[in-house]
Amino acid sequence: MHDYNPPLRHMRFVLQELLDYEAIHVLPAWSEASPDLVDAVLEEAGRFAGGVLAPLNRVGDRQGCRLADGAVTTPEGFPDAYRQYVENGWNGLSCPPEFDGQGLPGCVATVTQEMWQAANMAFALCPMLTAGAIEAIHRHGTSEQQALYLPRLVSGEWTGTMNLTEPQAGSDLAAVRARAVPEGDHYRLFGQKIYITWGEHDCAENIIHLVLARTPDAPPGVKGISLFIVPKFVPTAGGDPGERNDVQCVSTEHKLGIHGSPTCTMAYGEKDGAVAYLVGEEGQGLVYMFTMMNEARHKVGVEGLSISDRALQQARAYARDRVQGRPAGSSSSEAQAIIHHPDVRRMLLTMQAGVEAMRCLCYYAAWCMDLGREAADGDQRATLGARADLLIPIVKGWCTELSVELTSLGVQVHGGMGYVEETGAAQHFRDARITPIYEGTTAIQGNDLIGRKTHRDGGEAIKALIHEFRGDAEALRDIPGLPHLCEALSTALNGLETAADWVVAHHGEQPAASAAAAVPYLMQAGYVIAGGLMARAARRAHTALESGTGEKAFYEARIVTARFYMEQLLPRAGGLLPAVLAGDAVAQTDASVLD
Amino acid sequence: MHDYNPPLRHMRFVLQELLDYEAIHVLPAWSEASPDLVDAVLEEAGRFAGGVLAPLNRVGDRQGCRLADGAVTTPEGFPDAYRQYVENGWNGLSCPPEFDGQGLPGCVATVTQEMWQAANMAFALCPMLTAGAIEAIHRHGTSEQQALYLPRLVSGEWTGTMNLTEPQAGSDLAAVRARAVPEGDHYRLFGQKIYITWGEHDCAENIIHLVLARTPDAPPGVKGISLFIVPKFVPTAGGDPGERNDVQCVSTEHKLGIHGSPTCTMAYGEKDGAVAYLVGEEGQGLVYMFTMMNEARHKVGVEGLSISDRALQQARAYARDRVQGRPAGSSSSEAQAIIHHPDVRRMLLTMQAGVEAMRCLCYYAAWCMDLGREAADGDQRATLGARADLLIPIVKGWCTELSVELTSLGVQVHGGMGYVEETGAAQHFRDARITPIYEGTTAIQGNDLIGRKTHRDGGEAIKALIHEFRGDAEALRDIPGLPHLCEALSTALNGLETAADWVVAHHGEQPAASAAAAVPYLMQAGYVIAGGLMARAARRAHTALESGTGEKAFYEARIVTARFYMEQLLPRAGGLLPAVLAGDAVAQTDASVLD
């Protein structure tokens, strides 16, 4: 009952029917990534996620991680599962082939990420962080650094971490104080970093830390921050783990959730200073971090999707099993499974529609990222690259905020059982709660959305998307059961345009008002853009039904969930618009009101 | 920083300025409950809540309860705090004077309940359950039972429990199987009850269980269920705890939150059968339970308010203390406390406005309950009694659902720190999560609201309230800063009337559609009715300002939070209306859509 079964049919529907997968496959970089090959990869990934990773999810929650003498012991079964993950080649799925990666498109890797994270979110954080280290070194490292670190990071034999936060430097990285002092061909790094995910563990023979620190005489603020590689074991010239470096895990956090993921406080340079290697140029650390953030933020948004689907699968299984009472309107006097009770049905449909909408949004953003980098046509690259940039903070902010609500519904479906830890529903609720916080809080995503992604281009990217969705709204008129929703979606699109206009008009002159409106605007954008994609999904399903299909029930269900989304979730966007437009009132409110 | 400080000024504002407290005080039953006396009681209660109960909240969460050999050990400090609670006379505050209670109005007791629950929700559950037992015996017990049990339950020397749920009988109590077999002047009771709050503990010398069970040959379903008193120690004729009864705590639950409250599985009659005394008549058990439910559900709604205010106080203190980054729009280049960052301000104002709105709703419902029972005028009793009945499921459902969101915001304000258990913000989030589940899930409240409270009177009670609030909406036109919100509130009131009309029209003929709409309708009603009360509160504040007051800042702040509520929270009601009206679509959706 607690197993996780990757919804492969749903995943393929979005990846290969909603999205124009052919636009990816025609490109030289991905000519080998045929739909058939992708299907085979996803099926195999599904088996690994469901069979190996998922059963360890509860174990990880119960046992957590233990720190003793600087060494972290991960939960029982984690090291072995990680070994299998590496041996099966899952780590390098979308990594560059020149470093032994398999070079699959990011949108395909997104599907496997959904699986890993749904199966075992705490475990999946380890490869997620490694991917960030790979990207940093691949984009900004020297060819020597790439040759030394990338093969083993890509294979997953070594793992990576991101070291940004310090006690006084959280959302504001300008306050970073860690120091890196030059010494010959390397630096010596000193300082403390907190909240380091998988900062120390027993699953790999080496850990490659990417660390933000200041060089001597660096200017204050963000321009004085550089990025360094600090390996746990300094590699020998031959690439084997060499001498133990001066970096230690000094404590781990006792967290609300993701207990299987060690969250470490790392002490650098408590002896002679940790040997550190500069990545790229001095002073560019934060710039490099930002170039990696799109990937990382997208992945955390996918976590919101993943954990919600995991919660849905568990709640649905319970609702099918648990017999209680006679449903309202039932013609029988017998007690029935609670899935037949209207409000349980409503909760499960909310989760289902929310999960489908998140999946559309996450995969669509990944597709835009792929084509924004690799499309043959420069205009297409520019347009879809800008669209990907627009969507990233929405994917991160909206999916994660929604995941807190949907995993909470997962608890509610279980009634009193949901509050009992043994049931497992509460774990998803606890695990989900980190996602709106790390990799930039929802407020940070909102600020990115209003500033760099909406104001800077005068609203061009978001309006282009809104314009496209007007066509999808119109198309609802031709789908049985949905014509009445054309107006609902059109109204929501107009509302989003109004909000975007407001942001463009206010961001420059009234930055505080704009910042106060940022999160409501982000949430509104999430509901509306996902709504546009759900309408498009309904259109695809309708087309499949019209042209005759052997999967009538599947496609009909997609129209039902699209309808549910537009009747029950999309209208929230209308409730958010007044909050956006009231940003100035919030900005002008004095803190003393809270006395 | 983690201390709880009861917001006495806010509490008095609602109790004595928003509500017509004089209407209570003029009644013979409460002629001694003068505003001055009430103030003195509340100040003293505030000292006890903040000084004695609040410091034990974290202790309770960390230590939890331990079961060994059938005995439950509560967290360190709980037994002593409970002893003080009893000695100071807090338990009998609104209990009948003939049993040594102090006979204060329920609306005053509601304020102290807010304090106990905010200070230490796990602890406060113990007297909450005792109050239920007192009410059951006072309303339905014989005079002998009253004389034997009430004095020590009212004093709190003995505590009470409610035993309803069995593994197969949760929301559907018709499925109760526990048996009670007559034996002379008593019964012998056999069966297992689960989720029994404070079912066993070390804080009182006796525990009086109120238990639902079936008598032999009772008809199936709800009409065969009777209510029994089962004392842990059977009292002697002199009223002292006598022989140990055949009832045992056989396990306690490992829960998401409220760790300081023992949640017990109780086994009755594992030997000869537990000595049990029938309350009232056979077959009336569920009827008696329902007469008590209004009180209990109201109290759980107040828990939503309480835990949200506790979370707000902690988040606000952190936001004032934590310095991080330069706020958007700030003229200074210095980092500032995060309370000055617009989105943190927005989150705290959401919590503050939400808490104020819940407080208005909870106290107002208590005031209606008081006058619904005691008003001299029969028409007023009928009108306000019906209004209280209408409000109870909304208080329970809306405040508890909102508390999950607001305690989640409390976590978010803390950023990464919020996810670390030591911070304490996560405890409130975990504790809050039980409130939409126990004492009837939100769906159960929704069913009550659509059926007994809306359809049965053809919408009369809710429309009378909507009509009253139209006057409050109009009055916004005269309050500086608020005239633009007259239309917003009027629209919301019209939307609620539309929803109520829909419920009245559909409930009889399309019960499944109505049931699917129940929770969205309940949430809509909560936002709108609380909005009406916030408008009324703004009007009172405006009047105070107009007439000259020494508390200018306090009253001005009430207008600001009312505005915030109506701009940011009330519009959600508009987003819920389409969900209500789509109830039929949900009801007609086949479960196979979830495959």
PDB file of C-alpha atoms in Angstrom, chain A residues 10 121 166-173 175 195 253-258 312 316 320 322-326 328-330 335 339-340 342-343 345-349 352 356 401 404 407-422 426 429-437 441-443 447 511-513 515-520 556-558 560-561 563-564 566-568 571-572 574-576 578-580 582-595, chain B residues 10 121 166-173 175 195 253-258 312 316 320 322-326 328-330 335 339-340 342-349 352 356 401 404 407-422 426 429-437 441-443 447 511-513 515-520 556-558 560-561 563-564 566-568 571-572 574-576 578-580 582-595:
ATOM      1  CA  HIS A  10       0.871  10.257 -17.320  1.00  0.00           C
ATOM      2  CA  MET A 121      13.142  12.654  -1.543  1.00  0.00           C
ATOM      3  CA  GLU A 166      26.396  31.035   6.763  1.00  0.00           C
ATOM      4  CA  PRO A 167      24.616  31.924  10.005  1.00  0.00           C
ATOM      5  CA  GLN A 168      24.481  35.622   9.073  1.00  0.00           C
ATOM      6  CA  ALA A 169      24.150  35.027   5.318  1.00  0.00           C
ATOM      7  CA  GLY A 170      20.970  33.247   4.264  1.00  0.00           C
ATOM      8  CA  SER A 171      18.798  34.910   1.656  1.00  0.00           C
ATOM      9  CA  ASP A 172      21.400  37.700   1.613  1.00  0.00           C
ATOM     10  CA  LEU A 173      24.569  36.100   0.288  1.00  0.00           C
ATOM     11  CA  ALA A 175      26.978  38.860   3.870  1.00  0.00           C
ATOM     12  CA  TYR A 195      22.517  23.804   5.999  1.00  0.00           C
ATOM     13  CA  GLU A 253      20.370  19.410  12.038  1.00  0.00           C
ATOM     14  CA  HIS A 254      17.360  17.830  13.695  1.00  0.00           C
ATOM     15  CA  LYS A 255      14.796  18.726  11.083  1.00  0.00           C
ATOM     16  CA  LEU A 256      11.038  18.591  10.571  1.00  0.00           C
ATOM     17  CA  GLY A 257      11.490  16.223   7.638  1.00  0.00           C
ATOM     18  CA  ILE A 258      13.842  14.719   5.033  1.00  0.00           C
ATOM     19  CA  LEU A 312      -1.620  11.202  -3.655  1.00  0.00           C
ATOM     20  CA  ARG A 316      -5.713   7.051  -2.957  1.00  0.00           C
ATOM     21  CA  ARG A 320      -9.865   2.594  -1.800  1.00  0.00           C
ATOM     22  CA  ARG A 322     -10.884   2.102   4.050  1.00  0.00           C
ATOM     23  CA  VAL A 323     -14.604   1.341   4.364  1.00  0.00           C
ATOM     24  CA  GLN A 324     -16.541   3.886   6.384  1.00  0.00           C
ATOM     25  CA  GLY A 325     -20.132   5.072   6.249  1.00  0.00           C
ATOM     26  CA  ARG A 326     -22.617   5.407   3.443  1.00  0.00           C
ATOM     27  CA  ALA A 328     -24.092  10.975   0.475  1.00  0.00           C
ATOM     28  CA  GLY A 329     -26.423  10.234  -2.410  1.00  0.00           C
ATOM     29  CA  SER A 330     -25.594   6.544  -2.502  1.00  0.00           C
ATOM     30  CA  ALA A 335     -20.862   1.373   4.054  1.00  0.00           C
ATOM     31  CA  ILE A 339     -13.079   7.057  -2.161  1.00  0.00           C
ATOM     32  CA  HIS A 340     -16.815   7.058  -2.937  1.00  0.00           C
ATOM     33  CA  PRO A 342     -17.915  13.101  -2.269  1.00  0.00           C
ATOM     34  CA  ASP A 343     -15.529  15.135  -0.134  1.00  0.00           C
ATOM     35  CA  ARG A 345     -13.302  12.366  -3.982  1.00  0.00           C
ATOM     36  CA  ARG A 346     -12.943  16.142  -4.035  1.00  0.00           C
ATOM     37  CA  MET A 347      -9.720  15.996  -2.018  1.00  0.00           C
ATOM     38  CA  LEU A 348      -8.220  13.268  -4.192  1.00  0.00           C
ATOM     39  CA  LEU A 349      -9.225  15.108  -7.358  1.00  0.00           C
ATOM     40  CA  GLN A 352      -4.715  14.597  -8.871  1.00  0.00           C
ATOM     41  CA  GLU A 356      -1.111  16.847 -13.306  1.00  0.00           C
ATOM     42  CA  GLU A 401       3.813  25.989  -2.070  1.00  0.00           C
ATOM     43  CA  VAL A 404       2.489  21.762   1.203  1.00  0.00           C
ATOM     44  CA  THR A 407       0.480  16.695   1.135  1.00  0.00           C
ATOM     45  CA  SER A 408      -1.706  18.196   3.866  1.00  0.00           C
ATOM     46  CA  LEU A 409      -4.754  16.914   1.975  1.00  0.00           C
ATOM     47  CA  GLY A 410      -3.001  13.555   1.866  1.00  0.00           C
ATOM     48  CA  VAL A 411      -3.008  13.589   5.661  1.00  0.00           C
ATOM     49  CA  GLN A 412      -6.641  14.713   5.764  1.00  0.00           C
ATOM     50  CA  VAL A 413      -7.844  11.867   3.535  1.00  0.00           C
ATOM     51  CA  HIS A 414      -6.539   9.474   6.196  1.00  0.00           C
ATOM     52  CA  GLY A 415      -8.524  11.124   8.990  1.00  0.00           C
ATOM     53  CA  GLY A 416      -7.122  10.333  12.437  1.00  0.00           C
ATOM     54  CA  MET A 417      -4.779   7.748  10.909  1.00  0.00           C
ATOM     55  CA  GLY A 418      -3.092  10.545   8.989  1.00  0.00           C
ATOM     56  CA  TYR A 419      -1.877  12.128  12.206  1.00  0.00           C
ATOM     57  CA  VAL A 420      -0.255   8.909  13.376  1.00  0.00           C
ATOM     58  CA  GLU A 421       3.341   8.752  12.166  1.00  0.00           C
ATOM     59  CA  GLU A 422       3.263   5.023  11.429  1.00  0.00           C
ATOM     60  CA  ALA A 426       2.601  12.773   7.761  1.00  0.00           C
ATOM     61  CA  PHE A 429       3.704  16.604   4.721  1.00  0.00           C
ATOM     62  CA  ARG A 430       6.873  17.104   6.780  1.00  0.00           C
ATOM     63  CA  ASP A 431       9.183  16.428   3.851  1.00  0.00           C
ATOM     64  CA  ALA A 432       7.303  18.808   1.562  1.00  0.00           C
ATOM     65  CA  ARG A 433       7.627  21.713   3.995  1.00  0.00           C
ATOM     66  CA  ILE A 434      11.299  22.332   3.171  1.00  0.00           C
ATOM     67  CA  THR A 435      10.669  22.856  -0.524  1.00  0.00           C
ATOM     68  CA  PRO A 436       9.338  26.456  -0.321  1.00  0.00           C
ATOM     69  CA  ILE A 437      12.372  27.340   1.786  1.00  0.00           C
ATOM     70  CA  THR A 441      12.441  30.972  -0.502  1.00  0.00           C
ATOM     71  CA  THR A 442       9.197  31.717  -2.294  1.00  0.00           C
ATOM     72  CA  ALA A 443       9.842  35.406  -1.633  1.00  0.00           C
ATOM     73  CA  ASN A 447      11.563  38.878  -6.421  1.00  0.00           C
ATOM     74  CA  PRO A 511      10.080  48.606  -5.391  1.00  0.00           C
ATOM     75  CA  ALA A 512       8.615  47.936  -1.947  1.00  0.00           C
ATOM     76  CA  ALA A 513       5.080  47.752  -3.330  1.00  0.00           C
ATOM     77  CA  ALA A 515       8.108  43.232  -3.553  1.00  0.00           C
ATOM     78  CA  ALA A 516       4.978  42.995  -1.397  1.00  0.00           C
ATOM     79  CA  ALA A 517       3.020  41.864  -4.448  1.00  0.00           C
ATOM     80  CA  ALA A 518       5.654  39.396  -5.606  1.00  0.00           C
ATOM     81  CA  VAL A 519       4.456  36.187  -3.961  1.00  0.00           C
ATOM     82  CA  PRO A 520       0.740  36.678  -4.725  1.00  0.00           C
ATOM     83  CA  GLU A 556     -11.427  11.017 -20.997  1.00  0.00           C
ATOM     84  CA  ALA A 557      -9.955  11.227 -17.516  1.00  0.00           C
ATOM     85  CA  ARG A 558      -7.551  13.949 -18.688  1.00  0.00           C
ATOM     86  CA  VAL A 560     -12.213  15.464 -16.419  1.00  0.00           C
ATOM     87  CA  THR A 561      -9.162  16.506 -14.426  1.00  0.00           C
ATOM     88  CA  ARG A 563     -12.233  20.534 -15.964  1.00  0.00           C
ATOM     89  CA  PHE A 564     -11.783  19.967 -12.234  1.00  0.00           C
ATOM     90  CA  MET A 566     -10.383  24.945 -14.023  1.00  0.00           C
ATOM     91  CA  GLU A 567     -13.438  24.818 -11.793  1.00  0.00           C
ATOM     92  CA  GLN A 568     -11.711  24.297  -8.467  1.00  0.00           C
ATOM     93  CA  PRO A 571     -10.422  30.413  -9.678  1.00  0.00           C
ATOM     94  CA  ARG A 572      -7.912  30.959  -6.892  1.00  0.00           C
ATOM     95  CA  GLY A 574      -8.895  35.609  -9.253  1.00  0.00           C
ATOM     96  CA  GLY A 575      -8.592  35.695  -5.477  1.00  0.00           C
ATOM     97  CA  LEU A 576      -4.900  36.565  -5.744  1.00  0.00           C
ATOM     98  CA  PRO A 578      -6.558  41.920  -5.481  1.00  0.00           C
ATOM     99  CA  ALA A 579      -3.605  40.978  -3.278  1.00  0.00           C
ATOM    100  CA  VAL A 580      -1.186  41.860  -6.074  1.00  0.00           C
ATOM    101  CA  ALA A 582      -2.778  45.943  -2.938  1.00  0.00           C
ATOM    102  CA  GLY A 583       1.010  45.636  -2.808  1.00  0.00           C
ATOM    103  CA  ASP A 584       1.391  49.309  -2.111  1.00  0.00           C
ATOM    104  CA  ALA A 585      -0.870  49.148   0.952  1.00  0.00           C
ATOM    105  CA  VAL A 586       1.338  46.424   2.401  1.00  0.00           C
ATOM    106  CA  ALA A 587       4.499  48.354   1.602  1.00  0.00           C
ATOM    107  CA  GLN A 588       3.128  51.427   3.365  1.00  0.00           C
ATOM    108  CA  THR A 589       2.068  49.508   6.445  1.00  0.00           C
ATOM    109  CA  ASP A 590       4.268  50.285   9.375  1.00  0.00           C
ATOM    110  CA  ALA A 591       5.721  47.431  11.384  1.00  0.00           C
ATOM    111  CA  SER A 592       4.071  48.909  14.470  1.00  0.00           C
ATOM    112  CA  VAL A 593       0.739  47.555  13.220  1.00  0.00           C
ATOM    113  CA  LEU A 594       2.070  44.201  14.296  1.00  0.00           C
ATOM    114  CA  ASP A 595       2.611  45.360  17.874  1.00  0.00           C
TER     115      ASP A 595
ATOM    116  CA  HIS B  10      -6.914  42.534  21.386  1.00  0.00           C
ATOM    117  CA  MET B 121      -2.128  23.063  23.268  1.00  0.00           C
ATOM    118  CA  GLU B 166     -13.145   2.399  17.310  1.00  0.00           C
ATOM    119  CA  PRO B 167     -10.916   1.066  14.538  1.00  0.00           C
ATOM    120  CA  GLN B 168     -13.896   0.482  12.227  1.00  0.00           C
ATOM    121  CA  ALA B 169     -15.940   3.438  13.548  1.00  0.00           C
ATOM    122  CA  GLY B 170     -14.385   6.846  12.904  1.00  0.00           C
ATOM    123  CA  SER B 171     -16.468   9.447  11.112  1.00  0.00           C
ATOM    124  CA  ASP B 172     -19.224   6.813  10.988  1.00  0.00           C
ATOM    125  CA  LEU B 173     -20.186   6.193  14.614  1.00  0.00           C
ATOM    126  CA  ALA B 175     -20.413   1.233  13.310  1.00  0.00           C
ATOM    127  CA  TYR B 195      -7.603   7.960  19.791  1.00  0.00           C
ATOM    128  CA  GLU B 253       0.093   6.832  19.478  1.00  0.00           C
ATOM    129  CA  HIS B 254       3.288   8.225  18.008  1.00  0.00           C
ATOM    130  CA  LYS B 255       1.841  11.360  16.476  1.00  0.00           C
ATOM    131  CA  LEU B 256       2.900  14.197  14.183  1.00  0.00           C
ATOM    132  CA  GLY B 257       2.312  16.704  16.971  1.00  0.00           C
ATOM    133  CA  ILE B 258       0.707  17.437  20.367  1.00  0.00           C
ATOM    134  CA  LEU B 312       2.547  34.615  14.925  1.00  0.00           C
ATOM    135  CA  ARG B 316       7.154  38.250  14.760  1.00  0.00           C
ATOM    136  CA  ARG B 320      12.282  41.722  14.612  1.00  0.00           C
ATOM    137  CA  ARG B 322      16.899  38.609  12.487  1.00  0.00           C
ATOM    138  CA  VAL B 323      18.899  41.066  10.408  1.00  0.00           C
ATOM    139  CA  GLN B 324      19.274  40.081   6.775  1.00  0.00           C
ATOM    140  CA  GLY B 325      19.679  42.111   3.603  1.00  0.00           C
ATOM    141  CA  ARG B 326      18.437  45.515   2.542  1.00  0.00           C
ATOM    142  CA  ALA B 328      13.315  46.526  -1.310  1.00  0.00           C
ATOM    143  CA  GLY B 329      12.667  50.247  -1.506  1.00  0.00           C
ATOM    144  CA  SER B 330      14.723  51.050   1.586  1.00  0.00           C
ATOM    145  CA  ALA B 335      20.861  45.347   6.257  1.00  0.00           C
ATOM    146  CA  ILE B 339      10.255  42.496   9.546  1.00  0.00           C
ATOM    147  CA  HIS B 340      11.033  45.442   7.267  1.00  0.00           C
ATOM    148  CA  PRO B 342       7.935  43.615   2.239  1.00  0.00           C
ATOM    149  CA  ASP B 343       7.217  39.922   1.839  1.00  0.00           C
ATOM    150  CA  VAL B 344       7.960  39.143   5.477  1.00  0.00           C
ATOM    151  CA  ARG B 345       5.644  42.021   6.370  1.00  0.00           C
ATOM    152  CA  ARG B 346       3.019  40.502   4.077  1.00  0.00           C
ATOM    153  CA  MET B 347       3.361  37.107   5.732  1.00  0.00           C
ATOM    154  CA  LEU B 348       3.146  38.536   9.246  1.00  0.00           C
ATOM    155  CA  LEU B 349       0.164  40.692   8.293  1.00  0.00           C
ATOM    156  CA  GLN B 352      -2.103  38.953  12.141  1.00  0.00           C
ATOM    157  CA  GLU B 356      -7.815  38.818  14.372  1.00  0.00           C
ATOM    158  CA  GLU B 401      -7.917  24.842   8.146  1.00  0.00           C
ATOM    159  CA  VAL B 404      -2.494  24.983   9.113  1.00  0.00           C
ATOM    160  CA  THR B 407       1.470  28.101  11.200  1.00  0.00           C
ATOM    161  CA  SER B 408       3.077  27.157   7.884  1.00  0.00           C
ATOM    162  CA  LEU B 409       3.709  30.860   7.262  1.00  0.00           C
ATOM    163  CA  GLY B 410       5.214  30.978  10.745  1.00  0.00           C
ATOM    164  CA  VAL B 411       7.747  28.398   9.575  1.00  0.00           C
ATOM    165  CA  GLN B 412       8.356  30.299   6.337  1.00  0.00           C
ATOM    166  CA  VAL B 413       9.132  33.578   8.120  1.00  0.00           C
ATOM    167  CA  HIS B 414      12.030  31.776   9.810  1.00  0.00           C
ATOM    168  CA  GLY B 415      13.531  30.600   6.509  1.00  0.00           C
ATOM    169  CA  GLY B 416      15.884  27.638   6.947  1.00  0.00           C
ATOM    170  CA  MET B 417      15.704  28.042  10.734  1.00  0.00           C
ATOM    171  CA  GLY B 418      12.000  27.266  10.548  1.00  0.00           C
ATOM    172  CA  TYR B 419      12.725  23.761   9.335  1.00  0.00           C
ATOM    173  CA  VAL B 420      15.039  23.039  12.255  1.00  0.00           C
ATOM    174  CA  GLU B 421      13.068  21.561  15.145  1.00  0.00           C
ATOM    175  CA  GLU B 422      15.029  23.405  17.826  1.00  0.00           C
ATOM    176  CA  ALA B 426       7.738  23.617  13.275  1.00  0.00           C
ATOM    177  CA  PHE B 429       2.825  23.613  12.360  1.00  0.00           C
ATOM    178  CA  ARG B 430       2.768  19.996  13.530  1.00  0.00           C
ATOM    179  CA  ASP B 431       0.434  20.687  16.434  1.00  0.00           C
ATOM    180  CA  ALA B 432      -2.013  22.625  14.244  1.00  0.00           C
ATOM    181  CA  ARG B 433      -2.357  19.756  11.773  1.00  0.00           C
ATOM    182  CA  ILE B 434      -4.590  17.720  14.080  1.00  0.00           C
ATOM    183  CA  THR B 435      -7.221  20.439  14.416  1.00  0.00           C
ATOM    184  CA  PRO B 436      -8.956  19.904  11.027  1.00  0.00           C
ATOM    185  CA  ILE B 437      -9.172  16.198  11.837  1.00  0.00           C
ATOM    186  CA  THR B 441     -13.106  16.440  10.122  1.00  0.00           C
ATOM    187  CA  THR B 442     -13.673  19.493   7.976  1.00  0.00           C
ATOM    188  CA  ALA B 443     -15.848  17.352   5.715  1.00  0.00           C
ATOM    189  CA  ASN B 447     -21.930  18.243   5.987  1.00  0.00           C
ATOM    190  CA  PRO B 511     -27.082  15.116  -1.882  1.00  0.00           C
ATOM    191  CA  ALA B 512     -23.806  13.982  -3.450  1.00  0.00           C
ATOM    192  CA  ALA B 513     -23.374  17.278  -5.299  1.00  0.00           C
ATOM    193  CA  ALA B 515     -21.647  17.043  -0.155  1.00  0.00           C
ATOM    194  CA  ALA B 516     -18.948  17.694  -2.749  1.00  0.00           C
ATOM    195  CA  ALA B 517     -19.573  21.436  -2.387  1.00  0.00           C
ATOM    196  CA  ALA B 518     -19.667  21.365   1.404  1.00  0.00           C
ATOM    197  CA  VAL B 519     -16.050  22.153   2.259  1.00  0.00           C
ATOM    198  CA  PRO B 520     -15.586  24.910  -0.342  1.00  0.00           C
ATOM    199  CA  GLU B 556      -5.590  52.742  13.683  1.00  0.00           C
ATOM    200  CA  ALA B 557      -3.890  49.370  13.491  1.00  0.00           C
ATOM    201  CA  ARG B 558      -7.285  47.635  13.628  1.00  0.00           C
ATOM    202  CA  VAL B 560      -5.130  48.618   8.771  1.00  0.00           C
ATOM    203  CA  THR B 561      -5.523  44.924   9.531  1.00  0.00           C
ATOM    204  CA  ARG B 563      -8.106  46.550   5.197  1.00  0.00           C
ATOM    205  CA  PHE B 564      -5.405  43.948   4.764  1.00  0.00           C
ATOM    206  CA  MET B 566     -10.335  42.507   2.900  1.00  0.00           C
ATOM    207  CA  GLU B 567      -7.679  43.039   0.251  1.00  0.00           C
ATOM    208  CA  GLN B 568      -5.701  39.854   0.751  1.00  0.00           C
ATOM    209  CA  PRO B 571     -10.960  37.711  -2.145  1.00  0.00           C
ATOM    210  CA  ARG B 572     -10.303  34.001  -1.654  1.00  0.00           C
ATOM    211  CA  GLY B 574     -14.581  34.601  -4.744  1.00  0.00           C
ATOM    212  CA  GLY B 575     -12.200  31.836  -5.746  1.00  0.00           C
ATOM    213  CA  LEU B 576     -14.230  29.307  -3.756  1.00  0.00           C
ATOM    214  CA  PRO B 578     -16.972  28.345  -8.570  1.00  0.00           C
ATOM    215  CA  ALA B 579     -15.902  25.258  -6.607  1.00  0.00           C
ATOM    216  CA  VAL B 580     -19.195  25.271  -4.715  1.00  0.00           C
ATOM    217  CA  ALA B 582     -19.186  22.768  -9.488  1.00  0.00           C
ATOM    218  CA  GLY B 583     -20.218  20.309  -6.771  1.00  0.00           C
ATOM    219  CA  ASP B 584     -22.282  18.306  -9.214  1.00  0.00           C
ATOM    220  CA  ALA B 585     -19.328  17.791 -11.550  1.00  0.00           C
ATOM    221  CA  VAL B 586     -17.346  16.316  -8.659  1.00  0.00           C
ATOM    222  CA  ALA B 587     -20.232  14.109  -7.590  1.00  0.00           C
ATOM    223  CA  GLN B 588     -20.562  12.760 -11.103  1.00  0.00           C
ATOM    224  CA  THR B 589     -16.879  12.041 -11.470  1.00  0.00           C
ATOM    225  CA  ASP B 590     -16.188   8.360 -11.400  1.00  0.00           C
ATOM    226  CA  ALA B 591     -13.478   7.053  -9.092  1.00  0.00           C
ATOM    227  CA  SER B 592     -11.774   5.522 -12.137  1.00  0.00           C
ATOM    228  CA  VAL B 593     -10.572   9.015 -13.090  1.00  0.00           C
ATOM    229  CA  LEU B 594      -8.124   8.576 -10.258  1.00  0.00           C
ATOM    230  CA  ASP B 595      -6.646   5.410 -11.773  1.00  0.00           C
TER     231      ASP B 595
END
